[in-house]
Coordinates of C-alpha atoms in Angstrom, one line a residue:
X456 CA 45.3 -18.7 106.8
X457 CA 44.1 -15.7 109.1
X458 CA 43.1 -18.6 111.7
X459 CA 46.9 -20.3 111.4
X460 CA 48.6 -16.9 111.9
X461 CA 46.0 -16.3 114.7
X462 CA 47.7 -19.1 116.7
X463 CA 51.1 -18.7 115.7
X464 CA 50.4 -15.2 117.7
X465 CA 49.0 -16.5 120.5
X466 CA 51.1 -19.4 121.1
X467 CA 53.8 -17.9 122.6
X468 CA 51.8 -15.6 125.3
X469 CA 50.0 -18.8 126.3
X470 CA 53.3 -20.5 127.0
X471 CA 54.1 -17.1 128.6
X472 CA 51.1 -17.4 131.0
X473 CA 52.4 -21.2 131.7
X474 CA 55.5 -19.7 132.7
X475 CA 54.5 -17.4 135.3
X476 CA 51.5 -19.4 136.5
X477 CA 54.1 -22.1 137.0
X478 CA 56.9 -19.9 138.9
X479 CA 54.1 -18.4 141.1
X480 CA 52.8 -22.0 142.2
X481 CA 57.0 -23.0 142.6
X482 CA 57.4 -19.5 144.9
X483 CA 55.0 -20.3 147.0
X484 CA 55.6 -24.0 147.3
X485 CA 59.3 -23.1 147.5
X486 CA 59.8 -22.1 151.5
X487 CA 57.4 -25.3 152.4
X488 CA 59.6 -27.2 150.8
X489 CA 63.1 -25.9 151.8
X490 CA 61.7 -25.8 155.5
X491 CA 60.1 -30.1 155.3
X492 CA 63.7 -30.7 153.2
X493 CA 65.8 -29.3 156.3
X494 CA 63.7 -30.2 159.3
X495 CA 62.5 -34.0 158.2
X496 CA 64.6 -35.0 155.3
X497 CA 67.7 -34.0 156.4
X498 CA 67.7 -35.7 160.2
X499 CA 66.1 -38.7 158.1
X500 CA 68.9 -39.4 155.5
X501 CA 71.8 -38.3 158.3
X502 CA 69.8 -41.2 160.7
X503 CA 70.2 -43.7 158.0
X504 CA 73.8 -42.5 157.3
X505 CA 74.5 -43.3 160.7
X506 CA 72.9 -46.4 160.5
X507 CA 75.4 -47.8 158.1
X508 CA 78.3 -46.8 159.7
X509 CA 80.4 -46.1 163.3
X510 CA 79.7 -42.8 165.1
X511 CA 83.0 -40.8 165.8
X512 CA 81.8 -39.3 169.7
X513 CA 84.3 -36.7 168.9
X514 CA 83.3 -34.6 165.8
X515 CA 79.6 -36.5 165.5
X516 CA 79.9 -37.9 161.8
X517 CA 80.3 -41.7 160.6
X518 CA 84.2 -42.7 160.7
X519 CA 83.7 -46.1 159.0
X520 CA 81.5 -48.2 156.7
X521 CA 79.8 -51.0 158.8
X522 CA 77.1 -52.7 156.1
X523 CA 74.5 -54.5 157.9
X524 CA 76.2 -55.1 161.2
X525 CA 73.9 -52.6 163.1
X526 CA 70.5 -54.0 161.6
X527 CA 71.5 -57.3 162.6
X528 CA 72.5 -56.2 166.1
X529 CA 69.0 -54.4 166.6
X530 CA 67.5 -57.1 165.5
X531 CA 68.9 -60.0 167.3
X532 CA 69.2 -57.6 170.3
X533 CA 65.9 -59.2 172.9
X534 CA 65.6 -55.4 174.9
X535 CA 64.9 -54.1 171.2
X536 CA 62.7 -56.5 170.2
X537 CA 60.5 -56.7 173.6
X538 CA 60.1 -52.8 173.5
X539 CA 58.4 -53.4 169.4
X540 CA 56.2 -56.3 171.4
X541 CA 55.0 -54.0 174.2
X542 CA 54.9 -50.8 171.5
X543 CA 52.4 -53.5 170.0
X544 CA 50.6 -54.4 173.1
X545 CA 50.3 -50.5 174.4
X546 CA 48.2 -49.5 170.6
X547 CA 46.1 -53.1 170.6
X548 CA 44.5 -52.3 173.7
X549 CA 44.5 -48.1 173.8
X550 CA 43.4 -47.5 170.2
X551 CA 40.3 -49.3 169.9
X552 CA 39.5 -48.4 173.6
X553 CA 39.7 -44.4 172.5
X554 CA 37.7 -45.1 169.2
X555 CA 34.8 -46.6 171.4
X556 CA 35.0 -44.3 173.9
X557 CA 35.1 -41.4 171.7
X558 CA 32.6 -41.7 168.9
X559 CA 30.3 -43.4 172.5
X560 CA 30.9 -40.1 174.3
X561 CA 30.5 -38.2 170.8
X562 CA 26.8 -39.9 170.8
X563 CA 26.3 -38.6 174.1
X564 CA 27.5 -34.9 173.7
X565 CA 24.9 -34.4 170.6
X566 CA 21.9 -35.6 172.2
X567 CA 20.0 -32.8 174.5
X568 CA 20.4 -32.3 178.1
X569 CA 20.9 -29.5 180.6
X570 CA 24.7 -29.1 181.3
X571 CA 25.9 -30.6 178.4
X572 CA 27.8 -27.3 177.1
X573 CA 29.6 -27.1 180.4
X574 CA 30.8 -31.1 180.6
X575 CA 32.0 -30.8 177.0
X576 CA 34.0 -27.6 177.7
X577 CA 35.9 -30.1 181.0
X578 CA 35.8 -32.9 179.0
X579 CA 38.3 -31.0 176.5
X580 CA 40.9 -30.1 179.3
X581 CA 42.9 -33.6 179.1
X582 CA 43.9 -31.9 175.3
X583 CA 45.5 -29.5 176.2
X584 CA 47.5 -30.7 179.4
X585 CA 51.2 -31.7 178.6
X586 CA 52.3 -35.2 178.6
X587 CA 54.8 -35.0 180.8
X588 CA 52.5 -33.1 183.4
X589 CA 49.5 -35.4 182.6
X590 CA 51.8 -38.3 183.5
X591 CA 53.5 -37.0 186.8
X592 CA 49.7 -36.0 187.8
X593 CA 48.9 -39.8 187.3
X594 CA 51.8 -40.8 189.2
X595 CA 50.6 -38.8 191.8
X596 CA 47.1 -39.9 191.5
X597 CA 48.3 -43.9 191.8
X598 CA 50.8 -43.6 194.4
X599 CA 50.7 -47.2 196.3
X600 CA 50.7 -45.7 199.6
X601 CA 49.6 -41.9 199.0
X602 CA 47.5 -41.6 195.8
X603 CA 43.7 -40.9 195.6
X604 CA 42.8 -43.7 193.4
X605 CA 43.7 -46.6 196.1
X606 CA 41.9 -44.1 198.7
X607 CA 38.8 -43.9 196.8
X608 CA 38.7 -47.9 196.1
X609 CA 39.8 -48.2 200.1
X610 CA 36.4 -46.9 200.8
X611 CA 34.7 -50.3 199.5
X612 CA 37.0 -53.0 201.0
X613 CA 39.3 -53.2 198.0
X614 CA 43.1 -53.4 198.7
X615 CA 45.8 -51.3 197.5
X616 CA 47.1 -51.8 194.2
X617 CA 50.6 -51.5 193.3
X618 CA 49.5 -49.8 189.9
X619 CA 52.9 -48.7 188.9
X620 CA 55.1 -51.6 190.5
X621 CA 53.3 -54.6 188.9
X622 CA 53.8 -55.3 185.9
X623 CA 50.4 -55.9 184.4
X624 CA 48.8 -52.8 186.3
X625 CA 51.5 -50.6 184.9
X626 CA 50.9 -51.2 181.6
X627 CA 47.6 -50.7 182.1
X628 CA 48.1 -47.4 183.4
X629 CA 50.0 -46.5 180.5
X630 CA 46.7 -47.2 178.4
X631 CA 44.8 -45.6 181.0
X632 CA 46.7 -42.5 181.0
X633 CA 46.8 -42.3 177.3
X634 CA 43.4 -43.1 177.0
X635 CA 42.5 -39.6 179.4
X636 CA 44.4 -37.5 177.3
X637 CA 43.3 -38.9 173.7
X638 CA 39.7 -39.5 174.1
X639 CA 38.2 -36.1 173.8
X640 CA 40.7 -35.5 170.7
X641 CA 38.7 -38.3 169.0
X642 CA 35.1 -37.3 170.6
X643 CA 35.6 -34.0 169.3
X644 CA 36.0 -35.4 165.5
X645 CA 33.6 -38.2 165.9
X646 CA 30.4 -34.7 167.4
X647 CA 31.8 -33.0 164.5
X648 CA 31.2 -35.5 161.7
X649 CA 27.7 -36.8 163.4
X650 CA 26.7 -33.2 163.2
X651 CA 27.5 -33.3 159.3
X652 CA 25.0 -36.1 158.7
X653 CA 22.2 -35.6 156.4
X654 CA 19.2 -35.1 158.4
X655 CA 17.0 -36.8 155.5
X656 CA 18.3 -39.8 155.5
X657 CA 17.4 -39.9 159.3
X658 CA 14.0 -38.5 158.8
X659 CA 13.3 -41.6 156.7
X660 CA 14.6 -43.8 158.8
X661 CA 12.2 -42.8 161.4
X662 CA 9.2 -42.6 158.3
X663 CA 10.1 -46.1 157.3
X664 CA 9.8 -47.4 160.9
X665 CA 13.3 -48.1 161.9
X666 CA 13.9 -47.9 166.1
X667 CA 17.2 -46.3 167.7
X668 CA 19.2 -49.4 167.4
X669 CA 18.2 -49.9 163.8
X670 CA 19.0 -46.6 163.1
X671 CA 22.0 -46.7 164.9
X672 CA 23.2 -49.7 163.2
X673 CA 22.0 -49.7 159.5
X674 CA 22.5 -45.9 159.0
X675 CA 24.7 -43.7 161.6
X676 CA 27.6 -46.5 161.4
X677 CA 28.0 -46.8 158.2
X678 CA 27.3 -43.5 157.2
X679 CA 30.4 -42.5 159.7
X680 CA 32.5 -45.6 158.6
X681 CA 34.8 -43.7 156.6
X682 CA 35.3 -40.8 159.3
X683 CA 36.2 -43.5 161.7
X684 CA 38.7 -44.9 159.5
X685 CA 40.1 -41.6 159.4
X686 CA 40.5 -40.8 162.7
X687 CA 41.6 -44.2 163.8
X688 CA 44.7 -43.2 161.0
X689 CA 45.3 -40.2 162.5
X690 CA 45.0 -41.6 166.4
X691 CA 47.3 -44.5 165.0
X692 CA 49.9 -41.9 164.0
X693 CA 50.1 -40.2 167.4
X694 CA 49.5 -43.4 169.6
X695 CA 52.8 -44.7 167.5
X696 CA 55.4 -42.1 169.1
X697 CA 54.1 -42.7 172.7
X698 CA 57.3 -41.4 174.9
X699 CA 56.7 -38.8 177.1
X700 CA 53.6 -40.5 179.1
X701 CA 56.0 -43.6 179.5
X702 CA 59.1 -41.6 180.3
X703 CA 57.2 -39.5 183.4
X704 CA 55.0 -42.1 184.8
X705 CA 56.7 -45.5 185.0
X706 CA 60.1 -44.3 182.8
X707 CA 59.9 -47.9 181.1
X708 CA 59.2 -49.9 184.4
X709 CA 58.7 -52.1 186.2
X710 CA 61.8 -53.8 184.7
X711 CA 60.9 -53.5 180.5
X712 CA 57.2 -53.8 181.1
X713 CA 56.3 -50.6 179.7
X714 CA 59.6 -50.1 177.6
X715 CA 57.9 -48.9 174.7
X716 CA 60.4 -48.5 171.7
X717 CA 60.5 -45.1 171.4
X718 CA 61.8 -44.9 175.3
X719 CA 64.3 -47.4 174.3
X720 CA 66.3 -46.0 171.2
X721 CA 66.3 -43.1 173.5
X722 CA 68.1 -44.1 176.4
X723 CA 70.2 -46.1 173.9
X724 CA 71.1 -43.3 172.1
X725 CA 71.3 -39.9 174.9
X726 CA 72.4 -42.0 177.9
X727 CA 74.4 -45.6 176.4
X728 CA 75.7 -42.9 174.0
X729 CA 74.7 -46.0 171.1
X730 CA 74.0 -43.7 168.4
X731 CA 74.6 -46.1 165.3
X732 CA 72.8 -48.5 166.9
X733 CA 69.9 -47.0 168.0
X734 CA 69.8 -45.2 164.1
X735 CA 69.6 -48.5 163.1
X736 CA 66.6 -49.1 165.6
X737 CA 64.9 -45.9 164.4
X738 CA 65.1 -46.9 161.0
X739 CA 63.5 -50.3 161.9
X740 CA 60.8 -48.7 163.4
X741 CA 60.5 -46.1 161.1
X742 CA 59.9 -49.0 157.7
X743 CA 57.1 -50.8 160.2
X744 CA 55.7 -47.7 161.0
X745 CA 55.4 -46.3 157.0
X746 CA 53.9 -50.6 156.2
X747 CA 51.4 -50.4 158.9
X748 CA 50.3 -46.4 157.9
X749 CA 50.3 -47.4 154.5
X750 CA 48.0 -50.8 155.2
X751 CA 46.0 -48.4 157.5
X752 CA 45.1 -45.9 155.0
X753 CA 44.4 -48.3 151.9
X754 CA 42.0 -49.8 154.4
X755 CA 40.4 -46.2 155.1
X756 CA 40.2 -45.9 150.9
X757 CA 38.4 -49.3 150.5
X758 CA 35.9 -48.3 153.0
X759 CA 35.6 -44.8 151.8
X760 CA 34.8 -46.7 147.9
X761 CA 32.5 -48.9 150.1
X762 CA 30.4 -46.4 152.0

């Protein structure tokens, strides 16, 4: 009886503590939310508003219901659809390029030799240069008649390349260019995580016999597998909104060769003054982009489970 009274007491002073444990978690959660709410939701749900509807230039809000028409424009619309196909060209050739080159370089920056402090502290500077400047440095650098990197291949016989008039070569610079910038982003992970390794499992590697590749190969890799799933998610979300590169080194060109879509819903929108259409585009992109994350990062769980 004592016992039941006991907990009739306390019952209310633990739903008490509930209380305020919940409204603390809710005020600090509460300005976080307000500030993602009005900075991403918002633009996102007046985008798709748009999308739906025709865009009244004069007081910028939807004047009539128009269904489906601007999906089906965007998507029988071949500019739109050649800028997804070269979005999809630009990330099947940078991506794996910057993981290779990144957790390769990583390898390198761990291991012992004299200098290696100062080349890691340049090899960081592409990081923190802007877009826009790293790709007007490029243009400079690849100038048909004046740029230093048809010079320097002068000097063995080679001829001049027309790196941002042709249309293979400038798409190549775009990777090129991208690559630069992103590579140290994913080296600097890639030292990180092989620094984190277990040194034990490596000192019986080396007990049991195993050589550098087999060690390389049958522990290091998979031991990093998940990390490199990881990072690839994370490179894939940047890589995805590639603009700025585009827009200051070749600004889409030669013809739509390096039209990536982001470049193209722009100009739709800020210079053909499109805006319904071009929110239709967005949200096009935007469901591809959340399928492909999603497929990305259910792959990064599986291999986490796995390794």
């Amino acid at each position: 009886m004592a016992r039941l009274s006991s907990q009739t007491t306390t019952h209310p002073s633990r739903r008490r503590t509930q209380t305020i444990d919940l409204f603390s978690r809710w005020s600090f959660l509460t300005p976080a939310t307000v500030i993602l709410v009005a900075v991403l939701a918002y633009p996102i749900i007046y985008t798709v508003v748009i999308s739906f509807s025709e865009l009244s230039l004069a007081t910028f809000s939807p004047s009539s219901w128009v269904g489906f028409d601007h999906y089906v424009d965007a998507l029988s619309n071949p500019n739109f659809l050649n800028s997804i196909l070269v979005t999809g060209i630009y990330l099947l050739f940078a991506l794996p390029i910057q993981m290779l080159l990144g957790f390769g370089t990583a390898f390198l920056m761990n291991a012992e030799w004299k200098g290696r402090g100062v080349v890691r502290a340049l090899f960081l500077i592409p990081m923190v240069v802007a877009p826009v400047v790293a790709g007007g440095i490029w243009r400079q650098l690849l100038d048909p008649l004046w740029g230093a990197v048809n010079w320097f291949i002068g000097l063995f016989g080679a001829p001049a390349l027309d790196w941002l008039g042709d249309p293979t070569l400038a798409m190549i610079t775009i990777v090129l260019i991208d690559t630069w910038r992103w590579t140290p982003f994913v080296a600097l992970i890639a030292a990180a995580a092989m620094l984190s390794l277990p040194s034990d499992v490596f000192e019986a590697a080396r007990i049991d016999g195993a050589n550098w590749w087999q060690t390389l190969t049958k522990v290091t890799i998979p031991l990093l597998t998940p990390i490199i799933a990881a990072t690839f998610v994370v490179r894939w979300l940047g890589a995805v909104k590639m603009f700025d590169i585009v827009l200051a080194s070749t600004k889409g060109g030669p013809g739509q060769a390096t039209n990536v879509v982001n470049l193209y819903i722009y100009e739709e929108a800020f210079r053909g003054l499109h805006f319904a259409e071009a929110s239709a585009m967005s949200v096009i992109v935007l469901i591809i982009t959340m399928v492909l994350t999603a497929v990305f990062l259910r792959a990064s769980n599986k291999l986490e489970e796995k390794f």
